[in-house]
Amino acid sequence: MLATGLIPLLRISALLLAAPLVSLRVVSVRIRIALALVLTIFIYPTLDLPLIDPVSAQGLMLITRELFIGLLFAVVLQLVNAALVVAGQTLSMSMGLAMAQTVDPNMGRVPVLASFLIVMSTLIFLSIGGHLILIQLILMSFEVLPIGGEINFTATLANFIEWSAMVFLGGILIALPIMLTMMLVNLCIGIVPRAAPALNFFAVVFPAMTLAG
């Protein structure tokens, strides 16, 4: 019974391992384990767990399935951060700040604007109760994908790959208003050398692009 009860813990632990916010280095492993245990204890009475020997072939398949679902769920949530990084990179290139980068613990070297967007999105996420929504999604996942139910791995991966294209689309949509503004600024800057030939072009262009962005 104890081994069977640990099966939902696998999905929750895998999700918390890579999910946004809780996967930050400032959130210690002890906190993640404690949160996973608390969620498992609360959801365990509501689950209809199959009686399967965890060390059997069927049990190993079930364990692999739960880990796959948890990690896939977390990666899908991480795509939001990836879209923000794409938006930040696009804005940095248009504003002349492509060389200004910081080291993000989860995403690696990212532009400063991408770090700013990630921080702002995290604050907005917490302000609207996103952490509670995340817990609710974890609990709802056991209703949509019950333990022991069938899952088409091929179709799931195909849908995930197709949906991951939203990273680039989302990043472009986030950056699109500022990109259009920068295009107008560049058109105006193109007139400056003809209107004032004696003006130091580079001393005006880069501050203007940064301020416009």
Coordinates of C-alpha atoms in Angstrom, one line a residue:
M1 CA 0.0 0.0 0.0
L2 CA 2.9 2.4 0.8
A3 CA 4.6 1.7 -2.5
T4 CA 1.3 2.3 -4.3
G5 CA 0.8 5.5 -2.4
L6 CA 4.1 6.8 -3.6
I7 CA 3.1 6.6 -7.3
P8 CA 1.2 10.0 -7.2
L9 CA 4.3 11.4 -5.4
L10 CA 6.4 10.7 -8.5
R11 CA 4.2 12.8 -10.8
I12 CA 4.1 15.7 -8.3
S13 CA 7.8 15.5 -7.5
A14 CA 8.7 15.5 -11.2
L15 CA 6.5 18.5 -11.9
L16 CA 7.9 20.5 -9.0
L17 CA 11.4 19.6 -10.1
A18 CA 11.2 21.7 -13.2
A19 CA 8.1 23.8 -12.9
P20 CA 8.5 27.6 -12.9
L21 CA 8.9 29.4 -9.6
V22 CA 9.3 26.3 -7.5
S23 CA 12.3 25.1 -9.5
L24 CA 14.3 28.2 -8.6
R25 CA 17.5 27.6 -6.7
V26 CA 16.3 29.8 -3.9
V27 CA 13.6 27.2 -3.3
S28 CA 15.5 24.5 -1.5
V29 CA 15.1 20.8 -2.2
R30 CA 13.6 20.3 1.3
I31 CA 10.8 22.7 0.5
R32 CA 10.0 21.0 -2.8
I33 CA 10.0 17.6 -1.1
A34 CA 7.8 18.9 1.7
L35 CA 5.4 20.5 -0.7
A36 CA 5.2 17.3 -2.8
L37 CA 4.5 15.2 0.3
V38 CA 1.8 17.6 1.5
L39 CA 0.1 17.6 -1.9
T40 CA 0.3 13.8 -2.1
I41 CA -1.2 13.4 1.4
F42 CA -4.1 15.6 0.5
I43 CA -4.9 14.1 -2.8
Y44 CA -4.2 10.4 -1.9
P45 CA -7.7 9.7 -0.4
T46 CA -9.4 11.0 -3.6
L47 CA -7.4 8.7 -6.0
D48 CA -8.4 5.3 -7.2
L49 CA -5.0 3.7 -7.3
P50 CA -4.6 0.4 -9.1
L51 CA -3.2 -2.6 -7.2
I52 CA 0.1 -3.1 -9.0
D53 CA 3.4 -4.4 -7.8
P54 CA 5.9 -1.5 -8.2
V55 CA 8.8 -3.8 -9.0
S56 CA 6.9 -5.7 -11.8
A57 CA 7.1 -4.8 -15.4
Q58 CA 3.6 -3.2 -15.3
G59 CA 4.7 -1.2 -12.2
L60 CA 7.8 0.1 -13.8
M61 CA 5.8 1.2 -16.8
L62 CA 3.4 3.0 -14.5
I63 CA 6.3 4.7 -12.7
T64 CA 7.8 5.8 -16.0
R65 CA 4.4 7.1 -17.1
E66 CA 3.9 9.2 -14.0
L67 CA 7.4 10.7 -14.3
F68 CA 6.8 11.4 -18.0
I69 CA 3.6 13.2 -17.2
G70 CA 5.1 15.3 -14.4
L71 CA 8.1 16.4 -16.4
L72 CA 6.1 17.1 -19.5
F73 CA 3.7 19.3 -17.5
A74 CA 6.7 21.2 -16.1
V75 CA 8.3 21.7 -19.5
V76 CA 5.1 23.1 -20.9
L77 CA 5.0 25.6 -18.1
Q78 CA 8.6 26.5 -18.7
L79 CA 7.7 27.4 -22.3
V80 CA 6.2 30.6 -20.9
N81 CA 9.6 31.6 -19.6
A82 CA 11.2 30.6 -22.9
A83 CA 8.8 32.9 -24.7
L84 CA 9.8 35.8 -22.5
V85 CA 13.5 35.1 -23.2
V86 CA 12.7 35.2 -26.9
A87 CA 10.9 38.5 -26.5
G88 CA 13.7 39.9 -24.4
Q89 CA 16.3 38.9 -27.0
T90 CA 14.2 40.4 -29.8
L91 CA 13.8 43.7 -27.9
S92 CA 17.5 43.8 -27.0
M93 CA 18.6 43.4 -30.6
S94 CA 16.2 46.2 -31.7
M95 CA 17.3 48.5 -28.9
G96 CA 21.0 48.0 -29.2
L97 CA 21.2 46.1 -25.9
A98 CA 22.1 42.7 -27.2
M99 CA 25.4 42.7 -25.4
A100 CA 23.9 43.4 -22.0
Q101 CA 23.3 40.0 -20.5
T102 CA 22.9 38.5 -17.1
V103 CA 23.2 34.9 -15.9
D104 CA 19.8 33.4 -15.0
P105 CA 20.0 30.3 -12.7
N106 CA 17.4 28.4 -14.8
M107 CA 17.8 29.8 -18.3
G108 CA 21.6 30.5 -18.5
R109 CA 22.8 33.7 -20.1
V110 CA 19.9 35.8 -21.1
P111 CA 19.5 39.5 -22.0
V112 CA 18.8 42.0 -19.3
L113 CA 15.4 42.8 -20.8
A114 CA 14.6 39.0 -20.7
S115 CA 15.5 38.9 -17.0
F116 CA 13.3 42.0 -16.4
L117 CA 10.4 40.4 -18.2
I118 CA 10.8 37.1 -16.2
V119 CA 10.9 39.0 -12.9
M120 CA 7.8 41.0 -13.8
S121 CA 5.9 38.0 -15.0
T122 CA 6.8 36.2 -11.8
L123 CA 5.5 39.1 -9.7
I124 CA 2.3 39.2 -11.7
F125 CA 2.0 35.4 -11.5
L126 CA 2.1 35.6 -7.7
S127 CA -0.1 38.7 -7.4
I128 CA -3.0 36.9 -9.3
G129 CA -2.6 33.8 -7.1
G130 CA -0.8 31.8 -9.8
H131 CA 0.8 29.6 -7.2
L132 CA -2.6 28.4 -6.1
I133 CA -3.6 27.9 -9.7
L134 CA -0.5 25.8 -10.2
I135 CA -1.5 23.6 -7.2
Q136 CA -5.0 23.3 -8.6
L137 CA -3.7 22.2 -12.0
I138 CA -1.6 19.6 -10.3
L139 CA -4.6 18.2 -8.6
M140 CA -6.7 18.4 -11.8
S141 CA -4.1 16.5 -13.7
F142 CA -5.1 13.3 -11.8
E143 CA -8.6 13.7 -13.1
V144 CA -7.7 14.3 -16.7
L145 CA -4.9 11.7 -16.7
P146 CA -5.8 9.2 -13.9
I147 CA -3.1 6.9 -12.6
G148 CA -3.2 3.7 -14.5
G149 CA -5.1 5.1 -17.5
E150 CA -4.0 4.9 -21.0
I151 CA -1.9 7.6 -22.7
N152 CA -0.7 7.8 -26.3
F153 CA 2.9 8.9 -25.9
T154 CA 3.4 9.4 -29.6
A155 CA 0.4 11.7 -30.0
T156 CA 1.3 13.5 -26.8
L157 CA 4.8 14.2 -27.9
A158 CA 3.6 15.3 -31.3
N159 CA 1.1 17.8 -29.7
F160 CA 3.9 19.0 -27.4
I161 CA 6.3 19.7 -30.3
E162 CA 3.5 21.5 -32.2
W163 CA 2.6 23.6 -29.2
S164 CA 6.2 24.4 -28.5
A165 CA 6.1 26.6 -31.6
M166 CA 4.1 29.0 -29.4
V167 CA 7.4 29.9 -27.8
F168 CA 8.5 31.9 -30.9
L169 CA 5.0 33.1 -31.7
G170 CA 4.5 34.3 -28.1
G171 CA 7.8 36.0 -27.9
I172 CA 7.2 37.9 -31.1
L173 CA 3.7 38.9 -30.0
I174 CA 5.1 40.2 -26.7
A175 CA 7.8 42.2 -28.4
L176 CA 5.7 43.3 -31.4
P177 CA 4.5 46.7 -30.1
I178 CA 8.0 47.8 -29.2
M179 CA 9.4 46.4 -32.4
L180 CA 7.0 48.6 -34.4
T181 CA 7.9 51.6 -32.3
M182 CA 11.6 51.0 -32.9
M183 CA 10.9 50.7 -36.6
L184 CA 9.4 54.1 -36.6
V185 CA 12.3 55.5 -34.5
N186 CA 14.7 54.0 -37.0
L187 CA 12.9 55.7 -39.9
C188 CA 13.1 59.0 -38.0
I189 CA 16.7 58.5 -37.3
G190 CA 17.4 58.0 -40.9
I191 CA 16.4 61.6 -41.6
V192 CA 18.7 63.0 -38.9
P193 CA 22.0 62.9 -41.0
R194 CA 20.3 64.8 -43.8
A195 CA 18.6 67.3 -41.6
A196 CA 21.8 68.0 -39.4
P197 CA 24.9 66.6 -41.2
A198 CA 27.2 68.1 -38.5
L199 CA 25.5 66.2 -35.7
N200 CA 27.3 63.3 -34.1
F201 CA 25.1 60.5 -35.4
F202 CA 26.2 57.7 -33.0
A203 CA 25.9 60.0 -30.0
V204 CA 22.2 60.5 -30.8
V205 CA 21.1 57.2 -32.2
F206 CA 21.9 54.8 -29.4
P207 CA 20.4 56.9 -26.5
A208 CA 17.3 57.6 -28.7
M209 CA 16.8 53.9 -29.4
T210 CA 17.2 53.0 -25.7
L211 CA 14.8 55.7 -24.6
A212 CA 12.3 54.9 -27.2
G213 CA 12.4 51.2 -26.2

